[in-house]
C-alpha positions as MATLAB code, in Angstrom:
seq = 'MEELREWSKISDEKLQKELKEKIQTFEAKIKKGEFRTFLSGKYDKESAILSIYAGAGGQDAQDWATILLRMYERYCLISGYKTKILAQSFGEGGGPQGRIGTKQVSLEIKGLYAYGFLKKESGVHRLVRISPFSAKSLRHTSFALVEVIPEIPRELEKEIKIKPEDLKLETFRASGPGGQYVNRRETAVRITHLPTRITVSCQSERLQGLNREKAMKVLVSRLYQLKEISRQKELKEIKGELVSASWGNQIRSYVFHPYKLVKDLRTGLETSDVEGVLDGNLDKFIKAEIKL';
ca = [
    -237.965   46.980   60.764;
    -240.611   44.928   62.727;
    -242.943   47.599   62.207;
    -242.229   47.894   58.530;
    -242.487   44.125   58.337;
    -246.233   44.002   60.040;
    -247.214   46.980   57.585;
    -245.812   45.500   54.631;
    -248.463   42.457   55.249;
    -251.447   44.766   54.990;
    -252.899   45.301   51.579;
    -254.966   48.629   52.429;
    -253.816   51.214   49.530;
    -253.872   54.049   51.782;
    -251.686   52.317   54.524;
    -249.460   51.229   51.218;
    -248.795   54.812   50.619;
    -247.868   55.549   54.492;
    -245.602   52.498   54.290;
    -243.511   54.011   51.369;
    -243.174   57.109   53.570;
    -241.975   55.284   56.521;
    -239.474   53.287   54.095;
    -237.999   56.614   52.954;
    -237.922   58.053   56.555;
    -236.316   54.421   57.601;
    -233.515   54.793   54.884;
    -233.017   58.542   55.889;
    -232.205   57.644   59.274;
    -230.107   54.479   58.201;
    -227.939   56.855   56.049;
    -227.070   59.494   58.315;
    -226.463   56.663   61.207;
    -223.781   54.919   58.775;
    -222.276   58.502   57.695;
    -221.670   59.207   61.383;
    -219.301   56.416   61.574;
    -216.952   58.212   59.019;
    -217.373   61.205   61.775;
    -215.692   59.240   64.454;
    -212.544   61.259   64.958;
    -211.671   62.956   68.286;
    -212.739   66.180   67.660;
    -215.464   65.751   64.972;
    -218.402   66.219   67.110;
    -216.950   69.958   68.092;
    -217.601   73.432   66.507;
    -215.147   74.816   64.079;
    -213.111   77.782   63.327;
    -212.554   78.112   59.657;
    -209.902   80.442   58.268;
    -209.475   81.799   54.574;
    -206.084   83.352   53.201;
    -206.127   85.425   49.834;
    -202.979   83.813   48.019;
    -201.083   84.290   44.635;
    -203.183   86.763   42.213;
    -203.414   90.169   44.045;
    -207.231   91.750   43.822;
    -208.486   88.536   42.137;
    -207.305   86.322   44.832;
    -208.757   88.711   47.502;
    -212.208   88.897   45.834;
    -211.913   85.016   45.477;
    -211.513   84.818   49.276;
    -214.494   87.102   49.831;
    -216.318   84.732   47.493;
    -215.402   81.670   49.383;
    -216.287   83.199   52.576;
    -219.859   83.697   51.315;
    -219.809   80.091   50.157;
    -219.253   78.836   53.560;
    -221.718   81.034   55.157;
    -224.321   80.014   52.552;
    -223.252   76.351   53.301;
    -223.396   76.659   57.046;
    -226.715   78.328   56.612;
    -228.265   75.785   54.795;
    -227.009   73.021   57.493;
    -228.220   74.655   60.607;
    -225.117   75.992   61.755;
    -224.531   79.422   63.318;
    -221.559   81.660   62.164;
    -219.789   84.783   63.049;
    -216.723   86.269   61.460;
    -214.247   86.940   64.483;
    -211.815   88.933   62.530;
    -211.680   90.366   58.943;
    -209.032   91.810   57.457;
    -209.835   93.564   54.296;
    -208.246   94.150   50.852;
    -207.810   96.710   47.857;
    -210.926   98.535   46.997;
    -211.601  100.100   43.765;
    -213.166   96.706   41.801;
    -216.052   96.686   39.822;
    -219.713   97.360   41.529;
    -217.300   98.508   44.635;
    -216.280   95.123   45.380;
    -213.648   95.029   48.317;
    -211.686   91.833   48.867;
    -210.469   89.868   52.037;
    -206.874   89.276   52.893;
    -207.687   86.990   55.599;
    -210.760   86.332   57.708;
    -211.628   83.758   60.631;
    -215.131   82.589   60.696;
    -216.726   80.700   64.089;
    -218.887   77.781   63.006;
    -220.961   76.650   65.893;
    -222.802   73.234   66.185;
    -222.545   69.717   66.480;
    -220.084   67.979   63.799;
    -219.201   71.372   62.278;
    -215.814   70.445   62.680;
    -216.249   66.678   61.223;
    -217.987   67.795   57.993;
    -215.738   70.554   57.188;
    -212.450   69.475   58.238;
    -211.413   68.023   54.702;
    -212.040   71.592   53.282;
    -208.607   72.427   54.441;
    -206.403   73.350   51.415;
    -205.862   75.594   48.320;
    -209.193   76.449   46.491;
    -208.185   77.388   42.894;
    -210.489   79.747   40.822;
    -210.263   80.172   37.239;
    -212.353   83.214   35.447;
    -212.348   86.488   33.090;
    -211.137   88.721   35.730;
    -213.540   91.429   36.691;
    -210.826   93.505   37.632;
    -208.997   93.075   33.997;
    -209.921   96.164   31.751;
    -208.833   93.565   28.660;
    -210.921   90.875   29.889;
    -208.311   88.644   30.465;
    -208.479   85.166   31.845;
    -207.119   84.923   35.596;
    -206.484   81.968   38.077;
    -206.457   83.130   41.505;
    -205.687   80.900   44.721;
    -206.993   81.069   48.396;
    -206.140   78.688   51.377;
    -208.689   77.527   53.755;
    -207.965   76.046   57.047;
    -210.177   74.317   59.239;
    -209.337   73.647   62.983;
    -211.824   72.467   65.979;
    -212.978   74.587   68.624;
    -211.459   72.708   72.064;
    -213.498   71.493   74.580;
    -213.467   73.502   77.933;
    -212.391   70.273   79.524;
    -209.524   69.743   77.146;
    -208.676   73.591   77.433;
    -206.904   72.770   80.837;
    -204.440   70.763   79.241;
    -202.867   74.009   77.635;
    -200.714   76.321   80.141;
    -200.010   79.812   78.866;
    -197.866   82.014   80.883;
    -198.904   85.614   80.896;
    -195.316   86.583   79.818;
    -195.493   84.603   76.559;
    -198.596   86.759   75.117;
    -198.489   90.070   73.317;
    -201.771   92.081   73.613;
    -202.416   94.764   71.240;
    -205.747   96.397   70.894;
    -207.057   98.333   67.875;
    -209.828   99.866   66.297;
    -212.359   97.595   64.427;
    -213.443   98.946   61.004;
    -215.065   97.603   58.039;
    -214.127   97.700   54.277;
    -212.911  101.274   53.350;
    -212.767  102.321   56.951;
    -216.432  102.476   57.395;
    -217.692  101.505   60.717;
    -214.747  102.713   62.486;
    -215.072  102.112   66.056;
    -214.349  105.308   68.221;
    -212.889  102.830   70.827;
    -210.163  100.228   70.536;
    -212.479   97.222   71.081;
    -210.560   94.678   68.580;
    -207.911   92.739   70.175;
    -204.854   91.080   68.848;
    -202.749   88.235   70.427;
    -199.375   87.032   70.110;
    -198.146   83.771   71.184;
    -194.429   84.772   71.481;
    -192.768   80.978   71.429;
    -194.800   79.983   68.569;
    -195.494   83.389   66.826;
    -199.390   82.066   66.294;
    -201.275   85.271   66.298;
    -204.973   85.470   66.386;
    -207.524   88.486   66.267;
    -211.210   89.042   67.447;
    -213.346   92.183   66.542;
    -216.565   90.753   66.398;
    -217.714   91.685   69.836;
    -218.450   95.424   71.144;
    -216.446   94.836   74.588;
    -212.588   94.640   74.606;
    -213.108   91.817   77.164;
    -215.257   89.669   75.244;
    -213.018   89.844   72.147;
    -209.832   89.050   74.454;
    -211.830   85.740   75.630;
    -212.979   84.827   72.123;
    -209.231   85.561   70.830;
    -207.867   83.129   73.614;
    -210.237   80.572   72.881;
    -209.100   80.444   69.234;
    -205.298   80.458   70.376;
    -205.674   77.737   72.898;
    -207.352   75.614   69.702;
    -204.271   76.449   67.788;
    -202.011   75.439   70.616;
    -203.806   72.611   71.549;
    -203.623   71.545   67.704;
    -199.731   72.039   67.675;
    -199.514   69.960   70.808;
    -201.503   67.110   69.108;
    -199.483   67.373   65.704;
    -196.304   66.897   67.627;
    -197.188   64.204   69.990;
    -199.021   62.230   67.641;
    -198.164   63.456   64.292;
    -201.994   63.914   63.515;
    -200.820   66.690   61.136;
    -203.137   65.336   58.183;
    -206.239   64.454   60.241;
    -206.660   67.828   62.210;
    -205.719   70.398   59.783;
    -204.494   69.133   56.352;
    -200.747   69.536   55.262;
    -199.068   72.702   55.718;
    -199.111   74.176   51.873;
    -199.003   77.556   50.201;
    -201.980   78.979   48.292;
    -200.267   78.743   45.255;
    -200.165   76.514   41.780;
    -200.105   72.904   42.118;
    -201.114   72.687   45.999;
    -205.130   72.906   45.216;
    -207.721   70.557   46.635;
    -210.705   71.763   44.188;
    -210.826   73.912   41.225;
    -213.769   76.166   40.397;
    -213.570   77.301   36.383;
    -215.843   79.761   34.943;
    -213.801   79.908   31.737;
    -213.893   78.672   28.825;
    -216.109   76.168   30.342;
    -217.824   75.605   33.995;
    -217.065   73.322   36.174;
    -215.925   72.533   39.899;
    -213.664   69.458   40.336;
    -212.605   68.201   43.592;
    -208.889   66.558   42.917;
    -209.066   64.252   45.797;
    -212.409   62.543   45.071;
    -212.630   63.155   41.315;
    -215.996   64.585   41.843;
    -217.262   67.319   39.488;
    -220.144   69.568   38.394;
    -221.039   72.191   35.729;
    -223.287   73.732   38.873;
    -220.192   76.334   39.868;
    -222.966   78.745   40.692;
    -224.897   76.620   42.755;
    -221.774   75.425   44.599;
    -220.454   79.012   45.186;
    -224.170   79.579   46.629;
    -223.491   76.798   49.466;
    -224.513   73.606   47.602;
    -221.476   71.764   48.998;
    -222.959   68.541   50.423;
    -222.118   66.103   47.853;
    -218.367   67.233   47.876;
    -218.322   67.809   51.764;
    -219.802   63.987   52.272;
    -217.316   62.634   49.348;
    -214.428   63.900   51.020;
    -215.186   62.487   54.290;
    -215.739   58.889   52.934;
    -212.142   59.190   51.612;
];
């Protein structure tokens, strides 16, 4: 501020132009600092694990889950976060242009404040469009559930005691859509925590040991989350309400027909640039959610 005051006293035209740039930079820093005050939650600085589940709507819902996956991958790319698909369960094939949907997918998002920015994306996302799977080109409504949990720091992992006898470990061959890229070895890992029935999978690594390690990390995050919910009743803050991926529970609607509109039902924010939002331009929606 002192530096800007001194600069403002100088009448040199070139310096005034530079002063304007400095003021803009300073304003951006203030806004960034101000915004960080909204991200002061216990886990907000951590990386995140984002999962998408296809809901009501059959092939359309599975296709919608794949579109949402791309949207979040694009948002993370724009925001400077690194992503990796930990596990993906593919849906039915035979769609237009060879499209294959997603039943469920877990995405690891690495970076400072990844959880803080994405935590309020948890909820049901609704899509309205002319179905590319409909021979009669009928309008179809699809749903997908998004769940975002924080990656628990190593120092907090020690608080979760997991007994070996409480785990059911299964291995399977990782494969891509339509059976492509099938591994000859069973490197993918599925771990079930028997007392809570929580199941996690990982197939992103080539070695079974690394997949097991990543799956255990996700399991610890989920168990720690449950512990926090029961101890502090922070369900809404950590994960959002447990809801079904169906009509009446949506947090955001994406409409392609009969008009184009993306509307967040919590903040009231809306835009007609549906393609832009699905291409990862989520920033204004995410910032509005955080300030709720």
